[in-house]
Structure formats: structure tokens, C-alpha cells
Amino acid sequence: MALVLVVEDERDIREVLRRYLEREAHGVLTCGTGAEGLRLLREADPDLVLLDLGLPDIDGLEILDAATATHTPVIALTARAAVENRIEGLQRGADDYVTKPFSPKEVVLRVAAVLGRRVAPAAPGPMTYGGARLSIDGDRHEVRVGGRLVELTPSEWGILVALASRPGRVYSRLELVNRVRGYAYEGYERTIDSHVKNLRHKLDDPEVVETVVGVGYRLGLDRDP
Ligand code: CA
């Protein structure tokens, strides 16, 4: 599972992609303009971008360049007629492309293929964050904040470990549900919010778990070297 950013100005296409990707347990962020796409790329640090090259405000290739600069894989979505765009897009570093009209199933398969080419991040062992403000020891199953041992429920542990696997990266609630339970269920947003609320209360350090409004949560501390 991964966080996928869909930049596409056609609402129907956006929503069908969201449905299919969420069915595969991916977290999905969508937007309809290039400006919003650039912002989400920067703030949410997605694992992959599905990018419509024909956007209303800016040239999709601008987003492609921004994604390439941060080594974020891109699958370009292009109109069948726009052959030149397609070739240029691939030459500028898109990992793959699909032409419209496409089958959402095909897009999902290509997403899996592109993500499969990337190396999975290592599970966190004993790690410290924010100058040892937070420490997580996966072997001992222990969390400490400012040296104080904190007892967490399995759900709270799962959320914190997921956030800490990539500090600063935003995780949507759906992704966190999948990390914690392995599947999505009704009302997951409220459930995750209440786990996060309890987790924050126990950690007693408001900067450890940050809210990114409209997107999800992230670890607010850097991993120590
Ligand atoms: Ca378009």
C-alpha cells in the first residue's frame, strides 16, 4: 500500500481512480489543478503521482519535473491524440504512461508495477527522533518520550510506527487504518482520530504527531542520525 497523488482536472476520472486505488488499500489524495498538485507533492510527499498532462492552470510537465526532482515516480495520463506530449513526458522522466480513455484496472496494475520497482523501506528497529525526544524500540516493543516509558495499545503502536517509518511524510487516515488493521472499515476516520487523540495524550508532546488538515497525520520530529 502506498500514498498516491492523483492530479487530474476531470472529476469523474479522479473519482474512479480514487475508488480503484482505495480498493487496493492505497491512500489517495486528489486535486484538480496543477497548483494544488505542486502543493500536495511538496506537503504530502506521496509515493507515486498519477498525473494528467493536460491541466487547466499549468503545464503538467512542470509537475513532472518537480516530482522527478524529489525522486517521486510518475505515471502520466495523456489524451490519445497528444502523442507529442506523451513522448516528451516519457523523455522527461515519467515512469510509465497510459492513454485516455483507459481502464482503471490497467492503471492500478501499472501503479503496482511501478511501486514494485522501488525498494521497501526498512522496518524501524531501535530508533530515536528529535534529538532522542522520542524513541521507538521495535524489538522490545517500547516507546519512550523524554525518557519516560509510554504504554500504548496495539492500534496506537501501529499508528506511531507507521508515522515514524518516514518522518515528515503525511499518512492519510485510510493508510493508517490499513497499517493498523490490514483492512478498511466503515467509520475509519473517526476511529483513527480517536486513536490519535489517545496516542497524543499519552505521549504528552504535541509536536510528535502533527495534523495536516484535510490530509492526515505525520511525525513532526526528524529521525536522529
Ligand atoms: Ca485534463
Coordinates of C-alpha atoms and ligand atoms in Angstrom, one line a residue:
M1 CA 0.0 0.0 0.0
A2 CA 1.2 3.5 -0.8
L3 CA 0.1 7.1 -0.8
V4 CA -0.9 8.0 -4.4
L5 CA -1.5 11.6 -5.5
V6 CA -3.9 12.0 -8.4
V7 CA -3.7 15.3 -10.3
E8 CA -6.5 15.3 -12.8
D9 CA -9.0 18.1 -13.7
E10 CA -11.7 15.7 -14.8
R11 CA -13.7 15.0 -11.7
D12 CA -15.1 11.6 -13.0
I13 CA -11.7 10.3 -13.8
R14 CA -10.3 11.4 -10.4
E15 CA -13.1 9.7 -8.5
V16 CA -12.9 6.4 -10.4
L17 CA -9.1 6.3 -9.9
R18 CA -9.7 7.0 -6.2
R19 CA -12.2 4.2 -5.9
Y20 CA -9.9 1.6 -7.6
L21 CA -6.8 2.7 -5.7
E22 CA -8.5 2.6 -2.3
R23 CA -9.8 -0.8 -3.1
E24 CA -6.1 -1.8 -3.4
A25 CA -5.6 -0.3 0.1
H26 CA -3.7 2.7 -1.2
G27 CA -4.1 6.1 0.4
V28 CA -5.3 8.6 -2.2
L29 CA -5.0 12.3 -2.4
T30 CA -6.7 14.0 -5.4
C31 CA -6.7 17.5 -6.8
G32 CA -7.9 19.2 -10.0
T33 CA -5.3 21.9 -10.6
G34 CA -1.6 21.9 -11.1
A35 CA -1.0 24.5 -8.4
E36 CA -2.7 22.2 -5.9
G37 CA -0.8 19.3 -7.3
L38 CA 2.5 21.1 -6.6
R39 CA 1.4 21.9 -3.1
L40 CA 0.4 18.4 -2.3
L41 CA 3.5 17.0 -3.8
R42 CA 5.6 19.2 -1.5
E43 CA 3.5 18.8 1.7
A44 CA 2.3 15.2 1.5
D45 CA 5.4 13.6 -0.1
P46 CA 3.4 10.9 -2.0
D47 CA 4.9 7.6 -3.1
L48 CA 3.6 8.0 -6.6
V49 CA 1.8 10.6 -8.7
L50 CA -0.8 9.9 -11.4
L51 CA -0.5 13.0 -13.5
D52 CA -2.8 14.3 -16.2
L53 CA -0.5 16.2 -18.5
G54 CA -3.4 18.5 -19.8
L55 CA -4.2 20.7 -16.8
P56 CA -6.2 23.9 -16.8
D57 CA -3.7 26.1 -15.0
I58 CA -0.1 25.0 -15.5
D59 CA 1.7 22.6 -17.8
G60 CA 1.6 19.1 -16.4
L61 CA 5.3 18.8 -17.3
E62 CA 6.1 21.3 -14.6
I63 CA 4.7 18.9 -12.0
L64 CA 6.6 16.0 -13.7
D65 CA 9.8 18.0 -13.2
A66 CA 9.0 18.7 -9.6
A67 CA 8.3 15.0 -8.9
T68 CA 11.4 13.9 -10.7
A69 CA 13.4 16.3 -8.6
T70 CA 12.2 14.5 -5.4
H71 CA 12.5 11.0 -7.0
T72 CA 8.8 10.5 -6.8
P73 CA 7.6 8.1 -9.6
V74 CA 5.1 9.5 -12.0
I75 CA 2.6 7.7 -14.3
A76 CA 1.4 10.2 -16.9
L77 CA -2.2 10.3 -18.1
T78 CA -2.5 11.7 -21.6
A79 CA -5.1 12.1 -24.3
R80 CA -4.7 9.6 -27.0
A81 CA -4.2 12.4 -29.5
A82 CA -1.4 14.1 -27.6
V83 CA 1.3 11.8 -28.9
E84 CA 4.0 14.5 -28.7
N85 CA 3.1 15.2 -25.0
R86 CA 3.4 11.5 -24.3
I87 CA 6.9 11.2 -25.9
E88 CA 8.1 14.3 -24.2
G89 CA 6.7 13.2 -20.9
L90 CA 8.5 9.9 -21.0
Q91 CA 11.7 11.5 -22.0
R92 CA 11.4 13.9 -19.1
G93 CA 11.3 11.0 -16.6
A94 CA 7.8 9.7 -16.2
D95 CA 8.0 6.0 -15.1
D96 CA 5.1 5.0 -17.2
Y97 CA 2.1 6.4 -19.1
V98 CA -1.5 5.5 -20.0
T99 CA -3.6 7.0 -22.8
K100 CA -7.2 8.1 -22.3
P101 CA -9.7 6.6 -22.3
F102 CA -8.1 4.0 -20.0
S103 CA -9.4 1.2 -17.9
P104 CA -8.9 1.9 -14.2
K105 CA -7.9 -1.7 -13.7
E106 CA -5.0 -1.1 -16.0
V107 CA -3.9 2.0 -14.1
V108 CA -4.0 0.1 -10.8
L109 CA -1.8 -2.7 -12.3
R110 CA 0.7 -0.1 -13.6
V111 CA 0.7 1.6 -10.2
A112 CA 1.6 -1.8 -8.6
A113 CA 4.3 -2.4 -11.2
V114 CA 5.9 1.0 -10.6
L115 CA 5.8 0.7 -6.8
G116 CA 7.2 -2.8 -7.0
R117 CA 10.3 -1.5 -8.6
R118 CA 11.1 0.6 -5.6
V119 CA 12.8 -0.8 -2.6
A120 CA 10.6 -1.1 0.5
P121 CA 11.8 1.0 3.5
A122 CA 13.3 -1.0 6.4
A123 CA 11.1 -1.5 9.5
P124 CA 12.2 0.7 12.3
G125 CA 14.4 -1.0 14.9
P126 CA 15.6 0.9 17.9
M127 CA 15.4 4.5 16.6
T128 CA 15.4 7.9 18.1
Y129 CA 13.8 11.1 16.8
G130 CA 14.1 14.8 17.5
G131 CA 17.3 14.5 19.5
A132 CA 16.1 11.5 21.5
R133 CA 12.9 13.2 22.4
L134 CA 11.1 10.2 21.1
S135 CA 12.5 6.7 20.9
I136 CA 10.9 3.6 19.4
D137 CA 12.4 0.1 20.0
G138 CA 10.7 -2.3 17.7
D139 CA 12.4 -5.4 19.3
R140 CA 11.4 -4.5 22.8
H141 CA 8.1 -3.0 21.7
E142 CA 8.9 0.1 23.8
V143 CA 8.2 3.8 23.2
R144 CA 9.7 6.5 25.3
V145 CA 9.1 10.2 25.3
G146 CA 11.7 12.3 27.1
G147 CA 13.0 9.1 28.6
R148 CA 9.6 8.2 30.1
L149 CA 8.2 4.8 29.1
V150 CA 4.7 5.1 27.5
E151 CA 2.3 2.2 27.4
L152 CA 0.5 2.0 24.0
T153 CA -2.4 -0.1 22.7
P154 CA -1.6 -2.1 19.6
S155 CA -3.5 0.4 17.4
E156 CA -1.6 3.4 18.9
W157 CA 1.6 1.5 18.4
G158 CA 0.8 0.7 14.8
I159 CA -0.1 4.4 14.1
L160 CA 3.1 5.7 15.7
V161 CA 5.4 3.2 14.0
A162 CA 3.7 3.9 10.6
L163 CA 4.3 7.7 11.1
A164 CA 7.9 7.1 12.3
S165 CA 8.7 4.9 9.3
R166 CA 9.0 8.1 7.3
P167 CA 9.2 11.2 9.5
G168 CA 7.6 14.3 7.9
R169 CA 5.6 12.2 5.4
V170 CA 1.8 12.6 5.7
Y171 CA -0.3 9.5 6.2
S172 CA -4.0 9.6 5.3
R173 CA -6.4 8.1 7.8
L174 CA -7.1 5.3 5.4
E175 CA -3.5 4.4 5.2
L176 CA -3.2 4.4 8.9
V177 CA -6.2 2.1 9.2
N178 CA -4.6 -0.3 6.8
R179 CA -1.3 -0.2 8.8
V180 CA -3.2 -0.9 12.0
R181 CA -5.8 -3.4 10.9
G182 CA -4.9 -4.6 7.5
Y183 CA -8.2 -3.6 6.0
A184 CA -10.6 -0.6 5.8
Y185 CA -13.9 -0.4 7.5
E186 CA -16.8 1.9 8.0
G187 CA -16.2 5.0 10.1
Y188 CA -12.4 4.6 9.9
E189 CA -11.7 8.3 10.0
R190 CA -13.3 8.8 13.4
T191 CA -11.6 5.7 14.7
I192 CA -8.2 6.8 13.6
D193 CA -8.9 10.3 15.0
S194 CA -9.7 8.8 18.4
H195 CA -6.6 6.6 18.4
V196 CA -4.5 9.6 17.5
K197 CA -6.1 11.6 20.3
N198 CA -5.3 8.9 22.9
L199 CA -1.8 8.5 21.5
R200 CA -1.2 12.2 21.8
H201 CA -2.5 12.3 25.3
K202 CA -0.1 9.5 26.3
L203 CA 2.9 11.0 24.5
D204 CA 2.2 14.4 26.1
D205 CA 4.3 16.1 23.5
P206 CA 2.1 17.9 20.9
E207 CA 4.9 18.1 18.3
V208 CA 5.4 14.4 17.9
V209 CA 2.2 13.7 16.0
E210 CA 1.1 16.6 13.8
T211 CA -2.2 17.0 12.0
V212 CA -2.1 18.1 8.3
V213 CA -5.5 19.5 7.8
G214 CA -7.5 17.7 5.1
V215 CA -4.8 15.1 4.6
G216 CA -3.9 13.1 7.7
Y217 CA -1.1 12.9 10.2
R218 CA 2.7 12.9 10.3
L219 CA 5.6 12.6 12.7
G220 CA 6.8 16.1 13.4
L221 CA 10.3 15.1 14.6
D222 CA 13.3 14.2 12.4
R223 CA 14.9 10.8 12.7
D224 CA 18.3 11.1 14.5
P225 CA 21.4 10.1 12.5
Ligands
CA1 CA -7.1 17.2 -18.5

